[in-house]
mmCIF file with all atom_site columns, C-alpha atoms in Angstrom:
data_model
loop_
_atom_site.group_PDB
_atom_site.id
_atom_site.type_symbol
_atom_site.label_atom_id
_atom_site.label_alt_id
_atom_site.label_comp_id
_atom_site.label_asym_id
_atom_site.label_entity_id
_atom_site.label_seq_id
_atom_site.pdbx_PDB_ins_code
_atom_site.Cartn_x
_atom_site.Cartn_y
_atom_site.Cartn_z
_atom_site.occupancy
_atom_site.B_iso_or_equiv
_atom_site.pdbx_formal_charge
_atom_site.auth_seq_id
_atom_site.auth_comp_id
_atom_site.auth_asym_id
_atom_site.auth_atom_id
_atom_site.pdbx_PDB_model_num
ATOM 1   C CA . UNK W 1 1   ? 42.619 30.214 24.977 1.00 0.00 ? 1   UNK W CA 1
ATOM 2   C CA . UNK W 1 2   ? 46.575 30.905 24.100 1.00 0.00 ? 2   UNK W CA 1
ATOM 3   C CA . UNK W 1 3   ? 47.081 29.395 20.510 1.00 0.00 ? 3   UNK W CA 1
ATOM 4   C CA . UNK W 1 4   ? 43.357 28.123 19.838 1.00 0.00 ? 4   UNK W CA 1
ATOM 5   C CA . UNK W 1 5   ? 42.938 29.991 16.866 1.00 0.00 ? 5   UNK W CA 1
ATOM 6   C CA . UNK W 1 6   ? 39.647 28.427 15.571 1.00 0.00 ? 6   UNK W CA 1
ATOM 7   C CA . UNK W 1 7   ? 37.992 28.974 18.800 1.00 0.00 ? 7   UNK W CA 1
ATOM 8   C CA . UNK W 1 8   ? 39.294 32.628 18.833 1.00 0.00 ? 8   UNK W CA 1
ATOM 9   C CA . UNK W 1 9   ? 37.740 33.165 15.005 1.00 0.00 ? 9   UNK W CA 1
ATOM 10  C CA . UNK W 1 10  ? 34.493 31.739 16.426 1.00 0.00 ? 10  UNK W CA 1
ATOM 11  C CA . UNK W 1 11  ? 34.242 34.173 18.800 1.00 0.00 ? 11  UNK W CA 1
ATOM 12  C CA . UNK W 1 12  ? 35.488 36.997 17.072 1.00 0.00 ? 12  UNK W CA 1
ATOM 13  C CA . UNK W 1 13  ? 32.779 35.640 14.604 1.00 0.00 ? 13  UNK W CA 1
ATOM 14  C CA . UNK W 1 14  ? 30.037 36.047 17.521 1.00 0.00 ? 14  UNK W CA 1
ATOM 15  C CA . UNK W 1 15  ? 31.143 39.539 18.517 1.00 0.00 ? 15  UNK W CA 1
ATOM 16  C CA . UNK W 1 16  ? 30.338 40.662 14.533 1.00 0.00 ? 16  UNK W CA 1
ATOM 17  C CA . UNK W 1 17  ? 26.500 39.439 15.409 1.00 0.00 ? 17  UNK W CA 1
ATOM 18  C CA . UNK W 1 18  ? 23.858 37.067 13.339 1.00 0.00 ? 18  UNK W CA 1
ATOM 19  C CA . UNK W 1 19  ? 25.045 34.325 15.172 1.00 0.00 ? 19  UNK W CA 1
ATOM 20  C CA . UNK W 1 20  ? 21.916 32.465 17.305 1.00 0.00 ? 20  UNK W CA 1
ATOM 21  C CA . UNK W 1 21  ? 23.729 29.349 18.734 1.00 0.00 ? 21  UNK W CA 1
ATOM 22  C CA . UNK W 1 22  ? 27.030 27.771 18.684 1.00 0.00 ? 22  UNK W CA 1
ATOM 23  C CA . UNK W 1 23  ? 26.967 24.037 18.473 1.00 0.00 ? 23  UNK W CA 1
ATOM 24  C CA . UNK W 1 24  ? 29.985 21.875 19.858 1.00 0.00 ? 24  UNK W CA 1
ATOM 25  C CA . UNK W 1 25  ? 29.936 18.104 20.495 1.00 0.00 ? 25  UNK W CA 1
ATOM 26  C CA . UNK W 1 26  ? 30.965 18.316 23.898 1.00 0.00 ? 26  UNK W CA 1
ATOM 27  C CA . UNK W 1 27  ? 31.836 21.566 26.009 1.00 0.00 ? 27  UNK W CA 1
ATOM 28  C CA . UNK W 1 28  ? 35.437 19.883 26.908 1.00 0.00 ? 28  UNK W CA 1
ATOM 29  C CA . UNK W 1 29  ? 36.446 20.516 22.938 1.00 0.00 ? 29  UNK W CA 1
ATOM 30  C CA . UNK W 1 30  ? 35.496 24.412 23.441 1.00 0.00 ? 30  UNK W CA 1
ATOM 31  C CA . UNK W 1 31  ? 38.115 24.267 26.612 1.00 0.00 ? 31  UNK W CA 1
ATOM 32  C CA . UNK W 1 32  ? 39.274 21.824 29.605 1.00 0.00 ? 32  UNK W CA 1
ATOM 33  C CA . UNK W 1 33  ? 39.708 24.887 31.466 1.00 0.00 ? 33  UNK W CA 1
ATOM 34  C CA . UNK W 1 34  ? 36.939 25.800 34.117 1.00 0.00 ? 34  UNK W CA 1
ATOM 35  C CA . UNK W 1 35  ? 37.838 29.829 33.938 1.00 0.00 ? 35  UNK W CA 1
ATOM 36  C CA . UNK W 1 36  ? 38.055 29.512 29.784 1.00 0.00 ? 36  UNK W CA 1
ATOM 37  C CA . UNK W 1 37  ? 34.797 27.597 29.651 1.00 0.00 ? 37  UNK W CA 1
ATOM 38  C CA . UNK W 1 38  ? 33.151 29.697 31.940 1.00 0.00 ? 38  UNK W CA 1
ATOM 39  C CA . UNK W 1 39  ? 34.232 33.053 29.908 1.00 0.00 ? 39  UNK W CA 1
ATOM 40  C CA . UNK W 1 40  ? 33.115 31.647 26.658 1.00 0.00 ? 40  UNK W CA 1
ATOM 41  C CA . UNK W 1 41  ? 29.452 30.379 28.214 1.00 0.00 ? 41  UNK W CA 1
ATOM 42  C CA . UNK W 1 42  ? 29.213 33.994 30.174 1.00 0.00 ? 42  UNK W CA 1
ATOM 43  C CA . UNK W 1 43  ? 30.117 35.785 26.636 1.00 0.00 ? 43  UNK W CA 1
ATOM 44  C CA . UNK W 1 44  ? 27.906 34.148 24.033 1.00 0.00 ? 44  UNK W CA 1
ATOM 45  C CA . UNK W 1 45  ? 25.042 34.068 26.882 1.00 0.00 ? 45  UNK W CA 1
ATOM 46  C CA . UNK W 1 46  ? 25.720 37.993 27.265 1.00 0.00 ? 46  UNK W CA 1
ATOM 47  C CA . UNK W 1 47  ? 24.977 38.337 23.304 1.00 0.00 ? 47  UNK W CA 1
ATOM 48  C CA . UNK W 1 48  ? 22.233 36.227 23.265 1.00 0.00 ? 48  UNK W CA 1
ATOM 49  C CA . UNK W 1 49  ? 23.648 33.127 21.912 1.00 0.00 ? 49  UNK W CA 1
ATOM 50  C CA . UNK W 1 50  ? 22.847 29.894 22.620 1.00 0.00 ? 50  UNK W CA 1
ATOM 51  C CA . UNK W 1 51  ? 25.472 27.295 23.673 1.00 0.00 ? 51  UNK W CA 1
ATOM 52  C CA . UNK W 1 52  ? 24.398 23.700 22.976 1.00 0.00 ? 52  UNK W CA 1
ATOM 53  C CA . UNK W 1 53  ? 26.554 20.080 23.052 1.00 0.00 ? 53  UNK W CA 1
ATOM 54  C CA . UNK W 1 54  ? 25.525 17.325 20.737 1.00 0.00 ? 54  UNK W CA 1
ATOM 55  C CA . UNK W 1 55  ? 25.043 15.236 23.868 1.00 0.00 ? 55  UNK W CA 1
ATOM 56  C CA . UNK W 1 56  ? 24.080 17.680 26.553 1.00 0.00 ? 56  UNK W CA 1
ATOM 57  C CA . UNK W 1 57  ? 21.872 19.743 24.492 1.00 0.00 ? 57  UNK W CA 1
ATOM 58  C CA . UNK W 1 58  ? 21.852 23.656 25.814 1.00 0.00 ? 58  UNK W CA 1
ATOM 59  C CA . UNK W 1 59  ? 24.572 24.587 28.346 1.00 0.00 ? 59  UNK W CA 1
ATOM 60  C CA . UNK W 1 60  ? 23.000 26.712 30.916 1.00 0.00 ? 60  UNK W CA 1
ATOM 61  C CA . UNK W 1 61  ? 25.193 27.780 34.289 1.00 0.00 ? 61  UNK W CA 1
ATOM 62  C CA . UNK W 1 62  ? 25.052 24.339 36.010 1.00 0.00 ? 62  UNK W CA 1
ATOM 63  C CA . UNK W 1 63  ? 25.952 22.284 33.108 1.00 0.00 ? 63  UNK W CA 1
ATOM 64  C CA . UNK W 1 64  ? 29.007 24.416 32.409 1.00 0.00 ? 64  UNK W CA 1
ATOM 65  C CA . UNK W 1 65  ? 30.225 24.463 35.725 1.00 0.00 ? 65  UNK W CA 1
ATOM 66  C CA . UNK W 1 66  ? 29.875 21.045 35.818 1.00 0.00 ? 66  UNK W CA 1
ATOM 67  C CA . UNK W 1 67  ? 31.525 19.824 32.888 1.00 0.00 ? 67  UNK W CA 1
ATOM 68  C CA . UNK W 1 68  ? 34.250 22.260 33.505 1.00 0.00 ? 68  UNK W CA 1
ATOM 69  C CA . UNK W 1 69  ? 35.296 20.696 36.539 1.00 0.00 ? 69  UNK W CA 1
ATOM 70  C CA . UNK W 1 70  ? 34.820 17.873 35.600 1.00 0.00 ? 70  UNK W CA 1
ATOM 71  C CA . UNK W 1 71  ? 37.205 18.289 32.269 1.00 0.00 ? 71  UNK W CA 1
ATOM 72  C CA . UNK W 1 72  ? 39.837 20.428 34.095 1.00 0.00 ? 72  UNK W CA 1
ATOM 73  C CA . UNK W 1 73  ? 39.837 17.367 36.557 1.00 0.00 ? 73  UNK W CA 1
ATOM 74  C CA . UNK W 1 74  ? 40.372 15.031 33.549 1.00 0.00 ? 74  UNK W CA 1
ATOM 75  C CA . UNK W 1 75  ? 43.381 17.326 32.251 1.00 0.00 ? 75  UNK W CA 1
ATOM 76  C CA . UNK W 1 76  ? 45.222 17.502 35.571 1.00 0.00 ? 76  UNK W CA 1
ATOM 77  C CA . UNK W 1 77  ? 45.054 14.205 36.244 1.00 0.00 ? 77  UNK W CA 1
ATOM 78  C CA . UNK W 1 78  ? 46.067 13.189 32.493 1.00 0.00 ? 78  UNK W CA 1
ATOM 79  C CA . UNK W 1 79  ? 49.192 15.793 32.770 1.00 0.00 ? 79  UNK W CA 1
ATOM 80  C CA . UNK W 1 80  ? 50.317 13.965 35.932 1.00 0.00 ? 80  UNK W CA 1
ATOM 81  C CA . UNK W 1 81  ? 50.228 10.327 34.475 1.00 0.00 ? 81  UNK W CA 1
ATOM 82  C CA . UNK W 1 82  ? 52.118 12.007 31.344 1.00 0.00 ? 82  UNK W CA 1
ATOM 83  C CA . UNK W 1 83  ? 54.848 13.475 33.646 1.00 0.00 ? 83  UNK W CA 1
ATOM 84  C CA . UNK W 1 84  ? 55.331 10.318 35.843 1.00 0.00 ? 84  UNK W CA 1
ATOM 85  C CA . UNK W 1 85  ? 55.478 8.020  32.504 1.00 0.00 ? 85  UNK W CA 1
ATOM 86  C CA . UNK W 1 86  ? 58.138 10.205 31.065 1.00 0.00 ? 86  UNK W CA 1
ATOM 87  C CA . UNK W 1 87  ? 59.981 10.245 34.645 1.00 0.00 ? 87  UNK W CA 1
ATOM 88  C CA . UNK W 1 88  ? 59.975 6.712  33.716 1.00 0.00 ? 88  UNK W CA 1
ATOM 89  C CA . UNK W 1 89  ? 61.595 6.448  30.458 1.00 0.00 ? 89  UNK W CA 1
ATOM 90  C CA . UNK W 1 90  ? 64.204 9.236  31.765 1.00 0.00 ? 90  UNK W CA 1
ATOM 91  C CA . UNK W 1 91  ? 65.215 7.049  34.924 1.00 0.00 ? 91  UNK W CA 1
ATOM 92  C CA . UNK W 1 92  ? 65.601 4.297  32.354 1.00 0.00 ? 92  UNK W CA 1
ATOM 93  C CA . UNK W 1 93  ? 67.928 6.222  30.435 1.00 0.00 ? 93  UNK W CA 1
ATOM 94  C CA . UNK W 1 94  ? 65.772 6.608  27.071 1.00 0.00 ? 94  UNK W CA 1
ATOM 95  C CA . UNK W 1 95  ? 64.613 9.825  25.528 1.00 0.00 ? 95  UNK W CA 1
ATOM 96  C CA . UNK W 1 96  ? 61.283 10.914 26.841 1.00 0.00 ? 96  UNK W CA 1
ATOM 97  C CA . UNK W 1 97  ? 60.358 13.896 24.321 1.00 0.00 ? 97  UNK W CA 1
ATOM 98  C CA . UNK W 1 98  ? 60.430 11.388 21.222 1.00 0.00 ? 98  UNK W CA 1
ATOM 99  C CA . UNK W 1 99  ? 62.747 11.756 18.406 1.00 0.00 ? 99  UNK W CA 1
ATOM 100 C CA . UNK W 1 100 ? 64.062 15.373 18.254 1.00 0.00 ? 100 UNK W CA 1
ATOM 101 C CA . UNK W 1 101 ? 64.935 16.575 14.952 1.00 0.00 ? 101 UNK W CA 1
ATOM 102 C CA . UNK W 1 102 ? 68.967 17.251 14.619 1.00 0.00 ? 102 UNK W CA 1
ATOM 103 C CA . UNK W 1 103 ? 69.845 14.384 16.999 1.00 0.00 ? 103 UNK W CA 1
ATOM 104 C CA . UNK W 1 104 ? 69.926 10.438 17.045 1.00 0.00 ? 104 UNK W CA 1
ATOM 105 C CA . UNK W 1 105 ? 70.174 8.114  20.041 1.00 0.00 ? 105 UNK W CA 1
ATOM 106 C CA . UNK W 1 106 ? 74.061 6.869  20.413 1.00 0.00 ? 106 UNK W CA 1
ATOM 107 C CA . UNK W 1 107 ? 73.860 3.129  20.155 1.00 0.00 ? 107 UNK W CA 1
ATOM 108 C CA . UNK W 1 108 ? 75.120 1.503  23.307 1.00 0.00 ? 108 UNK W CA 1
ATOM 109 C CA . UNK W 1 109 ? 74.416 4.291  25.475 1.00 0.00 ? 109 UNK W CA 1
ATOM 110 C CA . UNK W 1 110 ? 71.089 4.515  26.617 1.00 0.00 ? 110 UNK W CA 1
ATOM 111 C CA . UNK W 1 111 ? 70.044 8.421  27.264 1.00 0.00 ? 111 UNK W CA 1
ATOM 112 C CA . UNK W 1 112 ? 72.823 9.767  25.159 1.00 0.00 ? 112 UNK W CA 1
ATOM 113 C CA . UNK W 1 113 ? 71.778 11.804 21.846 1.00 0.00 ? 113 UNK W CA 1
ATOM 114 C CA . UNK W 1 114 ? 74.656 12.663 19.220 1.00 0.00 ? 114 UNK W CA 1
ATOM 115 C CA . UNK W 1 115 ? 73.935 15.739 16.177 1.00 0.00 ? 115 UNK W CA 1
ATOM 116 C CA . UNK W 1 116 ? 73.090 14.799 13.235 1.00 0.00 ? 116 UNK W CA 1
ATOM 117 C CA . UNK W 1 117 ? 75.026 17.556 10.848 1.00 0.00 ? 117 UNK W CA 1
ATOM 118 C CA . UNK W 1 118 ? 72.818 17.844 7.705  1.00 0.00 ? 118 UNK W CA 1
ATOM 119 C CA . UNK W 1 119 ? 69.711 18.363 10.221 1.00 0.00 ? 119 UNK W CA 1
ATOM 120 C CA . UNK W 1 120 ? 71.754 20.483 12.428 1.00 0.00 ? 120 UNK W CA 1
ATOM 121 C CA . UNK W 1 121 ? 71.551 23.023 9.656  1.00 0.00 ? 121 UNK W CA 1
ATOM 122 C CA . UNK W 1 122 ? 68.275 23.030 8.948  1.00 0.00 ? 122 UNK W CA 1
ATOM 123 C CA . UNK W 1 123 ? 67.664 23.495 12.416 1.00 0.00 ? 123 UNK W CA 1
ATOM 124 C CA . UNK W 1 124 ? 70.073 26.650 11.928 1.00 0.00 ? 124 UNK W CA 1
ATOM 125 C CA . UNK W 1 125 ? 68.280 27.518 8.800  1.00 0.00 ? 125 UNK W CA 1
ATOM 126 C CA . UNK W 1 126 ? 64.822 27.347 11.001 1.00 0.00 ? 126 UNK W CA 1
ATOM 127 C CA . UNK W 1 127 ? 66.365 29.357 13.889 1.00 0.00 ? 127 UNK W CA 1
ATOM 128 C CA . UNK W 1 128 ? 67.731 32.034 11.616 1.00 0.00 ? 128 UNK W CA 1
ATOM 129 C CA . UNK W 1 129 ? 64.591 32.508 9.287  1.00 0.00 ? 129 UNK W CA 1
ATOM 130 C CA . UNK W 1 130 ? 62.427 33.043 12.793 1.00 0.00 ? 130 UNK W CA 1
ATOM 131 C CA . UNK W 1 131 ? 64.795 35.429 14.079 1.00 0.00 ? 131 UNK W CA 1
ATOM 132 C CA . UNK W 1 132 ? 65.090 37.267 10.690 1.00 0.00 ? 132 UNK W CA 1
ATOM 133 C CA . UNK W 1 133 ? 61.077 37.739 10.961 1.00 0.00 ? 133 UNK W CA 1
ATOM 134 C CA . UNK W 1 134 ? 59.456 34.956 8.636  1.00 0.00 ? 134 UNK W CA 1
ATOM 135 C CA . UNK W 1 135 ? 56.273 33.055 9.781  1.00 0.00 ? 135 UNK W CA 1
ATOM 136 C CA . UNK W 1 136 ? 56.486 29.332 10.693 1.00 0.00 ? 136 UNK W CA 1
ATOM 137 C CA . UNK W 1 137 ? 54.052 29.209 7.899  1.00 0.00 ? 137 UNK W CA 1
ATOM 138 C CA . UNK W 1 138 ? 56.337 31.074 5.243  1.00 0.00 ? 138 UNK W CA 1
ATOM 139 C CA . UNK W 1 139 ? 59.411 28.391 6.882  1.00 0.00 ? 139 UNK W CA 1
ATOM 140 C CA . UNK W 1 140 ? 57.841 25.399 6.603  1.00 0.00 ? 140 UNK W CA 1
ATOM 141 C CA . UNK W 1 141 ? 56.805 25.826 2.746  1.00 0.00 ? 141 UNK W CA 1
ATOM 142 C CA . UNK W 1 142 ? 60.551 27.315 2.151  1.00 0.00 ? 142 UNK W CA 1
ATOM 143 C CA . UNK W 1 143 ? 61.513 23.968 3.212  1.00 0.00 ? 143 UNK W CA 1
ATOM 144 C CA . UNK W 1 144 ? 58.499 22.114 1.234  1.00 0.00 ? 144 UNK W CA 1
ATOM 145 C CA . UNK W 1 145 ? 59.943 23.906 -2.033 1.00 0.00 ? 145 UNK W CA 1
ATOM 146 C CA . UNK W 1 146 ? 63.435 22.717 -1.296 1.00 0.00 ? 146 UNK W CA 1
ATOM 147 C CA . UNK W 1 147 ? 62.209 19.178 -0.603 1.00 0.00 ? 147 UNK W CA 1
ATOM 148 C CA . UNK W 1 148 ? 63.688 19.048 2.922  1.00 0.00 ? 148 UNK W CA 1
ATOM 149 C CA . UNK W 1 149 ? 62.459 16.266 4.595  1.00 0.00 ? 149 UNK W CA 1
ATOM 150 C CA . UNK W 1 150 ? 60.297 16.914 7.520  1.00 0.00 ? 150 UNK W CA 1
ATOM 151 C CA . UNK W 1 151 ? 60.776 15.232 10.969 1.00 0.00 ? 151 UNK W CA 1
ATOM 152 C CA . UNK W 1 152 ? 57.830 12.910 10.481 1.00 0.00 ? 152 UNK W CA 1
ATOM 153 C CA . UNK W 1 153 ? 55.267 13.066 7.796  1.00 0.00 ? 153 UNK W CA 1
ATOM 154 C CA . UNK W 1 154 ? 55.494 14.171 4.085  1.00 0.00 ? 154 UNK W CA 1
ATOM 155 C CA . UNK W 1 155 ? 55.591 17.757 4.471  1.00 0.00 ? 155 UNK W CA 1
ATOM 156 C CA . UNK W 1 156 ? 56.560 20.427 6.905  1.00 0.00 ? 156 UNK W CA 1
ATOM 157 C CA . UNK W 1 157 ? 53.837 22.430 8.221  1.00 0.00 ? 157 UNK W CA 1
ATOM 158 C CA . UNK W 1 158 ? 53.685 25.729 10.315 1.00 0.00 ? 158 UNK W CA 1
ATOM 159 C CA . UNK W 1 159 ? 53.064 23.699 13.532 1.00 0.00 ? 159 UNK W CA 1
ATOM 160 C CA . UNK W 1 160 ? 56.180 21.591 13.142 1.00 0.00 ? 160 UNK W CA 1
ATOM 161 C CA . UNK W 1 161 ? 58.060 24.696 13.223 1.00 0.00 ? 161 UNK W CA 1
ATOM 162 C CA . UNK W 1 162 ? 56.100 26.628 15.765 1.00 0.00 ? 162 UNK W CA 1
ATOM 163 C CA . UNK W 1 163 ? 56.932 24.931 18.438 1.00 0.00 ? 163 UNK W CA 1
ATOM 164 C CA . UNK W 1 164 ? 60.844 25.080 18.944 1.00 0.00 ? 164 UNK W CA 1
ATOM 165 C CA . UNK W 1 165 ? 61.244 28.143 16.847 1.00 0.00 ? 165 UNK W CA 1
ATOM 166 C CA . UNK W 1 166 ? 59.105 29.997 19.412 1.00 0.00 ? 166 UNK W CA 1
ATOM 167 C CA . UNK W 1 167 ? 60.635 28.453 22.675 1.00 0.00 ? 167 UNK W CA 1
ATOM 168 C CA . UNK W 1 168 ? 62.850 31.135 23.909 1.00 0.00 ? 168 UNK W CA 1
ATOM 169 C CA . UNK W 1 169 ? 65.277 28.535 25.938 1.00 0.00 ? 169 UNK W CA 1
ATOM 170 C CA . UNK W 1 170 ? 65.041 26.506 22.514 1.00 0.00 ? 170 UNK W CA 1
ATOM 171 C CA . UNK W 1 171 ? 66.655 29.560 20.560 1.00 0.00 ? 171 UNK W CA 1
ATOM 172 C CA . UNK W 1 172 ? 68.705 31.319 23.609 1.00 0.00 ? 172 UNK W CA 1
ATOM 173 C CA . UNK W 1 173 ? 70.726 27.320 23.466 1.00 0.00 ? 173 UNK W CA 1
ATOM 174 C CA . UNK W 1 174 ? 70.731 27.665 19.200 1.00 0.00 ? 174 UNK W CA 1
ATOM 175 C CA . UNK W 1 175 ? 71.890 31.148 18.870 1.00 0.00 ? 175 UNK W CA 1
ATOM 176 C CA . UNK W 1 176 ? 75.119 30.199 20.489 1.00 0.00 ? 176 UNK W CA 1
ATOM 177 C CA . UNK W 1 177 ? 75.766 27.206 18.395 1.00 0.00 ? 177 UNK W CA 1
ATOM 178 C CA . UNK W 1 178 ? 79.017 27.164 16.417 1.00 0.00 ? 178 UNK W CA 1
ATOM 179 C CA . UNK W 1 179 ? 78.607 27.863 12.123 1.00 0.00 ? 179 UNK W CA 1
ATOM 180 C CA . UNK W 1 180 ? 79.628 23.808 12.034 1.00 0.00 ? 180 UNK W CA 1
ATOM 181 C CA . UNK W 1 181 ? 79.095 21.044 14.184 1.00 0.00 ? 181 UNK W CA 1
ATOM 182 C CA . UNK W 1 182 ? 81.837 18.719 16.082 1.00 0.00 ? 182 UNK W CA 1
ATOM 183 C CA . UNK W 1 183 ? 78.921 15.559 15.601 1.00 0.00 ? 183 UNK W CA 1
ATOM 184 C CA . UNK W 1 184 ? 78.299 15.226 19.571 1.00 0.00 ? 184 UNK W CA 1
ATOM 185 C CA . UNK W 1 185 ? 75.927 17.009 21.531 1.00 0.00 ? 185 UNK W CA 1
ATOM 186 C CA . UNK W 1 186 ? 78.936 19.345 23.036 1.00 0.00 ? 186 UNK W CA 1
ATOM 187 C CA . UNK W 1 187 ? 79.162 20.545 19.874 1.00 0.00 ? 187 UNK W CA 1
ATOM 188 C CA . UNK W 1 188 ? 76.406 22.700 19.152 1.00 0.00 ? 188 UNK W CA 1
#
């Protein structure tokens, strides 16, 4: 249940007492992992808390088992399809991860990227702040306060920062970047 702050808060609230029933749109909204869903159901049942899904009604062991199995199979099948699609994109010489902040495609060179120097400075700023102990929310707030344009949308948010900044491989790669970029990917 890593990264599921709302779910973790809900489970903490049920442990605190005073909850008789948890109502969800569908069981797969709690988890698409059989083990996690079964564990949630088990903990709620042990505490005497009923789990209800809008269309399925009261969740019992059989419903949780079947819905958990179907949800996990659906999730795993979807992941395989995405990976296959991304492999095709890469085979075509395109970038599979969407627009990477700090990079732009090189015209006429499919799959090759070059560094955008101004955005590279922002990337270094983000990693430096994260390494110094700032939270993703604090970093996003500072970028918004300084009117730094985000990769998408109108404002930076913690999720925009959290993924890249907390990825150890990304941090290792960018921590060795020179102070200034030469403007090409090899210049990092």
